[in-house]
PDB file of C-alpha atoms in Angstrom:
ATOM      1  CA  UNK A   1       0.000   0.000   0.000  1.00 70.00           C
ATOM      2  CA  UNK A   2       1.409   3.381  -0.938  1.00 82.00           C
ATOM      3  CA  UNK A   3       2.279   5.739   1.881  1.00 93.00           C
ATOM      4  CA  UNK A   4       1.275   9.317   2.480  1.00 96.00           C
ATOM      5  CA  UNK A   5       2.496  11.585  -0.283  1.00 97.00           C
ATOM      6  CA  UNK A   6       3.040  15.324  -0.110  1.00 97.00           C
ATOM      7  CA  UNK A   7       3.688  17.812  -2.848  1.00 97.00           C
ATOM      8  CA  UNK A   8       5.743  19.776  -3.411  1.00 97.00           C
ATOM      9  CA  UNK A   9       8.682  18.542  -1.333  1.00 96.00           C
ATOM     10  CA  UNK A  10      10.428  21.905  -1.335  1.00 96.00           C
ATOM     11  CA  UNK A  11       9.102  25.403  -1.760  1.00 96.00           C
ATOM     12  CA  UNK A  12      10.619  28.875  -1.589  1.00 97.00           C
ATOM     13  CA  UNK A  13       8.360  31.881  -1.225  1.00 97.00           C
ATOM     14  CA  UNK A  14       8.726  35.514  -0.233  1.00 97.00           C
ATOM     15  CA  UNK A  15       7.003  37.356   2.556  1.00 97.00           C
ATOM     16  CA  UNK A  16       3.427  38.322   1.817  1.00 97.00           C
ATOM     17  CA  UNK A  17       2.849  35.564  -0.691  1.00 98.00           C
ATOM     18  CA  UNK A  18       0.532  32.646  -0.161  1.00 98.00           C
ATOM     19  CA  UNK A  19       1.200  28.956  -0.553  1.00 98.00           C
ATOM     20  CA  UNK A  20      -0.826  25.777  -0.988  1.00 98.00           C
ATOM     21  CA  UNK A  21       0.481  22.389   0.039  1.00 98.00           C
ATOM     22  CA  UNK A  22      -1.062  19.081  -0.971  1.00 98.00           C
ATOM     23  CA  UNK A  23      -1.382  15.742   0.790  1.00 98.00           C
ATOM     24  CA  UNK A  24      -2.641  12.376  -0.435  1.00 97.00           C
ATOM     25  CA  UNK A  25      -3.392   9.984   2.428  1.00 96.00           C
ATOM     26  CA  UNK A  26      -2.969   6.250   2.492  1.00 95.00           C
ATOM     27  CA  UNK A  27      -5.781   4.586   0.601  1.00 94.00           C
ATOM     28  CA  UNK A  28      -8.706   3.948   2.908  1.00 91.00           C
ATOM     29  CA  UNK A  29      -7.594   6.420   5.550  1.00 91.00           C
ATOM     30  CA  UNK A  30     -10.286   8.916   6.394  1.00 89.00           C
ATOM     31  CA  UNK A  31      -8.497  11.341   8.667  1.00 90.00           C
ATOM     32  CA  UNK A  32      -5.826  13.771   7.535  1.00 93.00           C
ATOM     33  CA  UNK A  33      -3.893  15.980   9.907  1.00 92.00           C
ATOM     34  CA  UNK A  34      -1.329  18.692   9.378  1.00 94.00           C
ATOM     35  CA  UNK A  35       1.643  19.578  11.560  1.00 93.00           C
ATOM     36  CA  UNK A  36       4.278  22.274  11.518  1.00 95.00           C
ATOM     37  CA  UNK A  37       7.776  21.409  12.636  1.00 93.00           C
ATOM     38  CA  UNK A  38      10.422  23.986  13.458  1.00 92.00           C
ATOM     39  CA  UNK A  39      13.672  23.652  15.398  1.00 86.00           C
ATOM     40  CA  UNK A  40      12.431  25.983  18.100  1.00 83.00           C
ATOM     41  CA  UNK A  41       8.861  24.762  18.593  1.00 83.00           C
ATOM     42  CA  UNK A  42       9.117  21.129  17.604  1.00 85.00           C
ATOM     43  CA  UNK A  43       6.150  19.352  16.081  1.00 87.00           C
ATOM     44  CA  UNK A  44       2.921  21.283  16.478  1.00 89.00           C
ATOM     45  CA  UNK A  45      -0.582  20.250  15.482  1.00 88.00           C
ATOM     46  CA  UNK A  46      -2.250  22.538  12.933  1.00 93.00           C
ATOM     47  CA  UNK A  47      -5.609  20.918  12.128  1.00 90.00           C
ATOM     48  CA  UNK A  48      -7.351  17.677  11.370  1.00 90.00           C
ATOM     49  CA  UNK A  49      -9.888  16.855   8.686  1.00 92.00           C
ATOM     50  CA  UNK A  50     -12.347  14.023   8.552  1.00 90.00           C
ATOM     51  CA  UNK A  51     -15.041  13.542   5.919  1.00 90.00           C
ATOM     52  CA  UNK A  52     -14.280  16.941   4.372  1.00 93.00           C
ATOM     53  CA  UNK A  53     -14.843  18.691   7.712  1.00 93.00           C
ATOM     54  CA  UNK A  54     -12.329  20.260  10.011  1.00 92.00           C
ATOM     55  CA  UNK A  55     -12.633  18.286  13.186  1.00 87.00           C
ATOM     56  CA  UNK A  56      -9.952  19.893  15.312  1.00 85.00           C
ATOM     57  CA  UNK A  57      -7.727  22.923  15.104  1.00 88.00           C
ATOM     58  CA  UNK A  58      -4.498  23.773  16.822  1.00 88.00           C
ATOM     59  CA  UNK A  59      -3.390  27.127  18.102  1.00 89.00           C
ATOM     60  CA  UNK A  60      -2.416  28.815  14.836  1.00 94.00           C
ATOM     61  CA  UNK A  61      -3.593  32.112  13.313  1.00 95.00           C
ATOM     62  CA  UNK A  62      -6.325  32.256  10.700  1.00 95.00           C
ATOM     63  CA  UNK A  63      -3.707  32.633   7.956  1.00 97.00           C
ATOM     64  CA  UNK A  64      -3.405  28.867   8.161  1.00 97.00           C
ATOM     65  CA  UNK A  65      -6.317  27.035   6.611  1.00 96.00           C
ATOM     66  CA  UNK A  66      -7.055  23.740   4.989  1.00 96.00           C
ATOM     67  CA  UNK A  67      -9.609  21.591   3.337  1.00 96.00           C
ATOM     68  CA  UNK A  68     -10.291  17.989   2.513  1.00 97.00           C
ATOM     69  CA  UNK A  69     -11.819  16.628  -0.638  1.00 96.00           C
ATOM     70  CA  UNK A  70     -14.244  13.763  -1.072  1.00 94.00           C
ATOM     71  CA  UNK A  71     -11.379  11.399  -1.917  1.00 92.00           C
ATOM     72  CA  UNK A  72      -9.732  12.318   1.415  1.00 93.00           C
ATOM     73  CA  UNK A  73      -6.940  14.270  -0.265  1.00 96.00           C
ATOM     74  CA  UNK A  74      -6.183  17.439   1.620  1.00 97.00           C
ATOM     75  CA  UNK A  75      -4.654  20.811   1.022  1.00 98.00           C
ATOM     76  CA  UNK A  76      -3.415  23.416   3.427  1.00 98.00           C
ATOM     77  CA  UNK A  77      -2.996  27.078   2.616  1.00 98.00           C
ATOM     78  CA  UNK A  78      -0.932  29.741   4.289  1.00 98.00           C
ATOM     79  CA  UNK A  79      -1.684  33.319   3.313  1.00 96.00           C
ATOM     80  CA  UNK A  80       0.417  36.422   3.832  1.00 97.00           C
ATOM     81  CA  UNK A  81       3.541  34.429   4.541  1.00 98.00           C
ATOM     82  CA  UNK A  82       5.872  35.531   7.312  1.00 97.00           C
ATOM     83  CA  UNK A  83       9.501  34.612   7.865  1.00 96.00           C
ATOM     84  CA  UNK A  84       8.455  32.560  10.876  1.00 95.00           C
ATOM     85  CA  UNK A  85       6.369  30.296   8.677  1.00 97.00           C
ATOM     86  CA  UNK A  86       9.529  28.664   7.390  1.00 97.00           C
ATOM     87  CA  UNK A  87       9.197  25.094   8.532  1.00 96.00           C
ATOM     88  CA  UNK A  88       8.694  21.486   7.608  1.00 96.00           C
ATOM     89  CA  UNK A  89       4.980  20.902   7.086  1.00 97.00           C
ATOM     90  CA  UNK A  90       3.922  17.352   7.711  1.00 96.00           C
ATOM     91  CA  UNK A  91       0.757  15.599   6.746  1.00 95.00           C
ATOM     92  CA  UNK A  92      -0.412  12.451   8.485  1.00 93.00           C
ATOM     93  CA  UNK A  93      -3.272  10.111   7.777  1.00 92.00           C
ATOM     94  CA  UNK A  94      -5.089   7.697  10.002  1.00 87.00           C
ATOM     95  CA  UNK A  95      -7.688   5.029   9.371  1.00 84.00           C
ATOM     96  CA  UNK A  96      -9.702   6.669  12.137  1.00 74.00           C
ATOM     97  CA  UNK A  97     -11.573   3.580  13.138  1.00 71.00           C
ATOM     98  CA  UNK A  98     -12.398   5.238  16.431  1.00 67.00           C
ATOM     99  CA  UNK A  99     -10.334   2.742  18.363  1.00 66.00           C
ATOM    100  CA  UNK A 100      -7.706   3.568  20.902  1.00 63.00           C
ATOM    101  CA  UNK A 101      -4.934   2.178  18.744  1.00 67.00           C
ATOM    102  CA  UNK A 102      -5.396   4.347  15.681  1.00 72.00           C
ATOM    103  CA  UNK A 103      -1.962   5.379  14.485  1.00 81.00           C
ATOM    104  CA  UNK A 104      -0.833   8.389  12.504  1.00 85.00           C
ATOM    105  CA  UNK A 105       1.193   7.685   9.375  1.00 90.00           C
ATOM    106  CA  UNK A 106       3.259  10.623   8.270  1.00 93.00           C
ATOM    107  CA  UNK A 107       4.297  11.802   4.845  1.00 95.00           C
ATOM    108  CA  UNK A 108       7.804  13.028   3.976  1.00 94.00           C
ATOM    109  CA  UNK A 109       6.844  16.656   4.495  1.00 96.00           C
ATOM    110  CA  UNK A 110       7.098  19.875   2.516  1.00 97.00           C
ATOM    111  CA  UNK A 111      10.017  22.112   3.372  1.00 96.00           C
ATOM    112  CA  UNK A 112       8.815  25.710   3.086  1.00 97.00           C
ATOM    113  CA  UNK A 113      11.334  28.522   3.106  1.00 97.00           C
ATOM    114  CA  UNK A 114      10.083  32.096   3.329  1.00 97.00           C
ATOM    115  CA  UNK A 115      12.532  34.787   2.252  1.00 96.00           C
TER     116      UNK A 115
ATOM    117  CA  UNK B   1      -3.237  13.709  27.564  1.00 56.00           C
ATOM    118  CA  UNK B   2      -0.468  12.172  29.625  1.00 65.00           C
ATOM    119  CA  UNK B   3       2.764  14.150  29.721  1.00 81.00           C
ATOM    120  CA  UNK B   4       5.894  12.221  28.833  1.00 88.00           C
ATOM    121  CA  UNK B   5       9.498  12.694  29.881  1.00 91.00           C
ATOM    122  CA  UNK B   6      12.403  11.307  27.902  1.00 94.00           C
ATOM    123  CA  UNK B   7      16.145  11.930  27.926  1.00 96.00           C
ATOM    124  CA  UNK B   8      17.074  14.719  25.550  1.00 94.00           C
ATOM    125  CA  UNK B   9      19.925  12.775  23.999  1.00 96.00           C
ATOM    126  CA  UNK B  10      21.738   9.458  24.093  1.00 97.00           C
ATOM    127  CA  UNK B  11      24.907   8.119  22.508  1.00 97.00           C
ATOM    128  CA  UNK B  12      25.801   4.556  21.686  1.00 97.00           C
ATOM    129  CA  UNK B  13      27.936   2.454  19.363  1.00 97.00           C
ATOM    130  CA  UNK B  14      27.165   0.203  16.462  1.00 97.00           C
ATOM    131  CA  UNK B  15      26.202  -3.305  17.475  1.00 96.00           C
ATOM    132  CA  UNK B  16      25.054  -2.291  20.945  1.00 97.00           C
ATOM    133  CA  UNK B  17      21.550  -2.615  22.346  1.00 97.00           C
ATOM    134  CA  UNK B  18      19.977   0.756  23.105  1.00 98.00           C
ATOM    135  CA  UNK B  19      17.225   1.280  25.640  1.00 98.00           C
ATOM    136  CA  UNK B  20      15.321   4.567  25.748  1.00 97.00           C
ATOM    137  CA  UNK B  21      13.028   5.035  28.715  1.00 96.00           C
ATOM    138  CA  UNK B  22       9.977   7.263  28.792  1.00 94.00           C
ATOM    139  CA  UNK B  23       8.148   8.320  31.949  1.00 94.00           C
ATOM    140  CA  UNK B  24       4.385   8.871  31.853  1.00 90.00           C
ATOM    141  CA  UNK B  25       3.147   9.002  35.421  1.00 90.00           C
ATOM    142  CA  UNK B  26      -0.338  10.235  34.522  1.00 88.00           C
ATOM    143  CA  UNK B  27      -1.164   7.580  31.958  1.00 88.00           C
ATOM    144  CA  UNK B  28      -4.886   6.862  31.732  1.00 86.00           C
ATOM    145  CA  UNK B  29      -6.592   3.499  31.557  1.00 87.00           C
ATOM    146  CA  UNK B  30      -7.379   3.785  27.841  1.00 83.00           C
ATOM    147  CA  UNK B  31      -4.004   5.185  26.832  1.00 86.00           C
ATOM    148  CA  UNK B  32      -1.638   3.311  24.578  1.00 88.00           C
ATOM    149  CA  UNK B  33       2.090   3.958  24.309  1.00 90.00           C
ATOM    150  CA  UNK B  34       3.484   4.630  20.862  1.00 90.00           C
ATOM    151  CA  UNK B  35       7.007   5.297  19.678  1.00 94.00           C
ATOM    152  CA  UNK B  36       7.992   7.133  16.523  1.00 94.00           C
ATOM    153  CA  UNK B  37      11.356   7.568  14.830  1.00 96.00           C
ATOM    154  CA  UNK B  38      12.233  10.667  12.852  1.00 95.00           C
ATOM    155  CA  UNK B  39      15.176  11.319  10.558  1.00 94.00           C
ATOM    156  CA  UNK B  40      16.112  14.904   9.612  1.00 88.00           C
ATOM    157  CA  UNK B  41      13.710  16.514   7.158  1.00 83.00           C
ATOM    158  CA  UNK B  42      11.438  13.478   7.112  1.00 89.00           C
ATOM    159  CA  UNK B  43       8.122  12.688   8.745  1.00 92.00           C
ATOM    160  CA  UNK B  44       7.997  10.613  11.927  1.00 92.00           C
ATOM    161  CA  UNK B  45       7.791   6.888  11.303  1.00 93.00           C
ATOM    162  CA  UNK B  46       5.739   4.576  13.502  1.00 91.00           C
ATOM    163  CA  UNK B  47       7.971   2.053  15.278  1.00 94.00           C
ATOM    164  CA  UNK B  48       5.924   0.211  17.856  1.00 94.00           C
ATOM    165  CA  UNK B  49       2.856   0.482  20.052  1.00 92.00           C
ATOM    166  CA  UNK B  50       1.799  -1.306  23.212  1.00 93.00           C
ATOM    167  CA  UNK B  51      -0.510  -1.285  26.201  1.00 92.00           C
ATOM    168  CA  UNK B  52       1.182  -3.503  28.755  1.00 91.00           C
ATOM    169  CA  UNK B  53       3.939  -6.099  29.249  1.00 89.00           C
ATOM    170  CA  UNK B  54       6.099  -6.633  26.189  1.00 95.00           C
ATOM    171  CA  UNK B  55       5.591  -6.063  22.501  1.00 94.00           C
ATOM    172  CA  UNK B  56       8.104  -7.030  19.851  1.00 94.00           C
ATOM    173  CA  UNK B  57       8.250  -6.473  16.123  1.00 94.00           C
ATOM    174  CA  UNK B  58      10.947  -6.734  13.497  1.00 93.00           C
ATOM    175  CA  UNK B  59      12.400  -3.374  14.456  1.00 92.00           C
ATOM    176  CA  UNK B  60      12.185  -3.012  18.225  1.00 96.00           C
ATOM    177  CA  UNK B  61      10.776  -4.199  21.527  1.00 97.00           C
ATOM    178  CA  UNK B  62       8.657  -2.240  23.935  1.00 97.00           C
ATOM    179  CA  UNK B  63       8.689  -3.068  27.624  1.00 97.00           C
ATOM    180  CA  UNK B  64       5.898  -1.767  29.834  1.00 96.00           C
ATOM    181  CA  UNK B  65       5.846  -2.548  33.567  1.00 96.00           C
ATOM    182  CA  UNK B  66       2.669  -3.455  35.389  1.00 95.00           C
ATOM    183  CA  UNK B  67       2.026   0.082  36.692  1.00 95.00           C
ATOM    184  CA  UNK B  68       2.446   1.472  33.132  1.00 94.00           C
ATOM    185  CA  UNK B  69       4.032   4.653  34.473  1.00 94.00           C
ATOM    186  CA  UNK B  70       7.017   4.186  32.209  1.00 95.00           C
ATOM    187  CA  UNK B  71       8.037   2.316  29.096  1.00 95.00           C
ATOM    188  CA  UNK B  72      11.307   1.343  27.489  1.00 97.00           C
ATOM    189  CA  UNK B  73      11.997   1.176  23.791  1.00 97.00           C
ATOM    190  CA  UNK B  74      14.721  -1.354  23.065  1.00 98.00           C
ATOM    191  CA  UNK B  75      16.652  -1.287  19.795  1.00 97.00           C
ATOM    192  CA  UNK B  76      18.775  -4.418  19.330  1.00 94.00           C
ATOM    193  CA  UNK B  77      22.198  -4.150  17.719  1.00 93.00           C
ATOM    194  CA  UNK B  78      21.934  -0.583  16.484  1.00 97.00           C
ATOM    195  CA  UNK B  79      23.637   0.663  13.360  1.00 96.00           C
ATOM    196  CA  UNK B  80      24.581   4.117  12.144  1.00 96.00           C
ATOM    197  CA  UNK B  81      21.241   4.325  10.348  1.00 95.00           C
ATOM    198  CA  UNK B  82      19.436   4.251  13.700  1.00 96.00           C
ATOM    199  CA  UNK B  83      20.699   7.756  14.415  1.00 97.00           C
ATOM    200  CA  UNK B  84      17.457   9.724  14.710  1.00 97.00           C
ATOM    201  CA  UNK B  85      15.062  11.388  17.118  1.00 96.00           C
ATOM    202  CA  UNK B  86      12.746   9.026  18.972  1.00 97.00           C
ATOM    203  CA  UNK B  87       9.405  10.219  20.313  1.00 94.00           C
ATOM    204  CA  UNK B  88       7.335   8.564  23.011  1.00 92.00           C
ATOM    205  CA  UNK B  89       3.622   9.362  22.885  1.00 87.00           C
ATOM    206  CA  UNK B  90       0.899   8.335  25.263  1.00 86.00           C
ATOM    207  CA  UNK B  91      -2.792   8.607  24.536  1.00 79.00           C
ATOM    208  CA  UNK B  92      -5.888   7.168  22.990  1.00 68.00           C
ATOM    209  CA  UNK B  93      -5.384   8.047  19.387  1.00 60.00           C
ATOM    210  CA  UNK B  94      -8.921   8.392  18.215  1.00 55.00           C
ATOM    211  CA  UNK B  95      -8.183  11.965  17.194  1.00 56.00           C
ATOM    212  CA  UNK B  96      -5.021  13.611  15.968  1.00 54.00           C
ATOM    213  CA  UNK B  97      -5.541  16.655  18.155  1.00 58.00           C
ATOM    214  CA  UNK B  98      -4.834  14.458  21.144  1.00 62.00           C
ATOM    215  CA  UNK B  99      -1.346  13.673  19.905  1.00 68.00           C
ATOM    216  CA  UNK B 100       1.326  15.872  21.417  1.00 73.00           C
ATOM    217  CA  UNK B 101       4.914  15.330  20.422  1.00 78.00           C
ATOM    218  CA  UNK B 102       7.437  16.208  23.102  1.00 79.00           C
ATOM    219  CA  UNK B 103      11.055  17.046  22.460  1.00 83.00           C
ATOM    220  CA  UNK B 104      11.997  13.426  21.831  1.00 92.00           C
ATOM    221  CA  UNK B 105      15.344  11.698  22.399  1.00 96.00           C
ATOM    222  CA  UNK B 106      18.122  12.407  19.973  1.00 96.00           C
ATOM    223  CA  UNK B 107      19.996   9.129  19.556  1.00 97.00           C
ATOM    224  CA  UNK B 108      23.480   9.260  18.067  1.00 97.00           C
ATOM    225  CA  UNK B 109      25.191   6.056  17.009  1.00 97.00           C
ATOM    226  CA  UNK B 110      28.956   6.059  16.578  1.00 96.00           C
ATOM    227  CA  UNK B 111      31.046   3.584  14.558  1.00 94.00           C
TER     228      UNK B 111
END
């Protein structure tokens, strides 16, 4: 079974621009979550989508948004980029069976650099 | 969500067995213990998950004592490619928002 894929893998943008990142979950997985990882803050939860609805949201400003499509693929968007948005953005999918042992499977990430 | 405490870093040598211990004093009845491995600029990779006693797979073993207030990830005969950050997570993973990654343990393997 193919793993979680993310595109693009690397991205360079300038301040003020916006960016859209894409994530394709493992086939059959219904939940997609996004994380931001920086050296200073570690891995932080952005939001989670399930059945095209945002189910949970982390503590990030409204410039960070996302959506999920009917095929479970997900996109996240960051508007008005700031230097501090430079990070590795990780997508993870889960079968979300509602059991205690559901596990997150992570993609390789998108490295975003804001200049 | 139970808070976890792990050593910030560990060093070892190729061929040695490495044990990384995680403390989780406030673990709840429904919580499972999961370990992830992360290489630089890659997403975390699931290693092993357990609830109690011992779990073993092709990569590692997980030892959990009866009180479940700690757990130990055991990596047999490590190689240079095991150099990575290892995260211990405790929770009932029915929702991603309940997953909180701590600082992890940076494991360095020397020749």
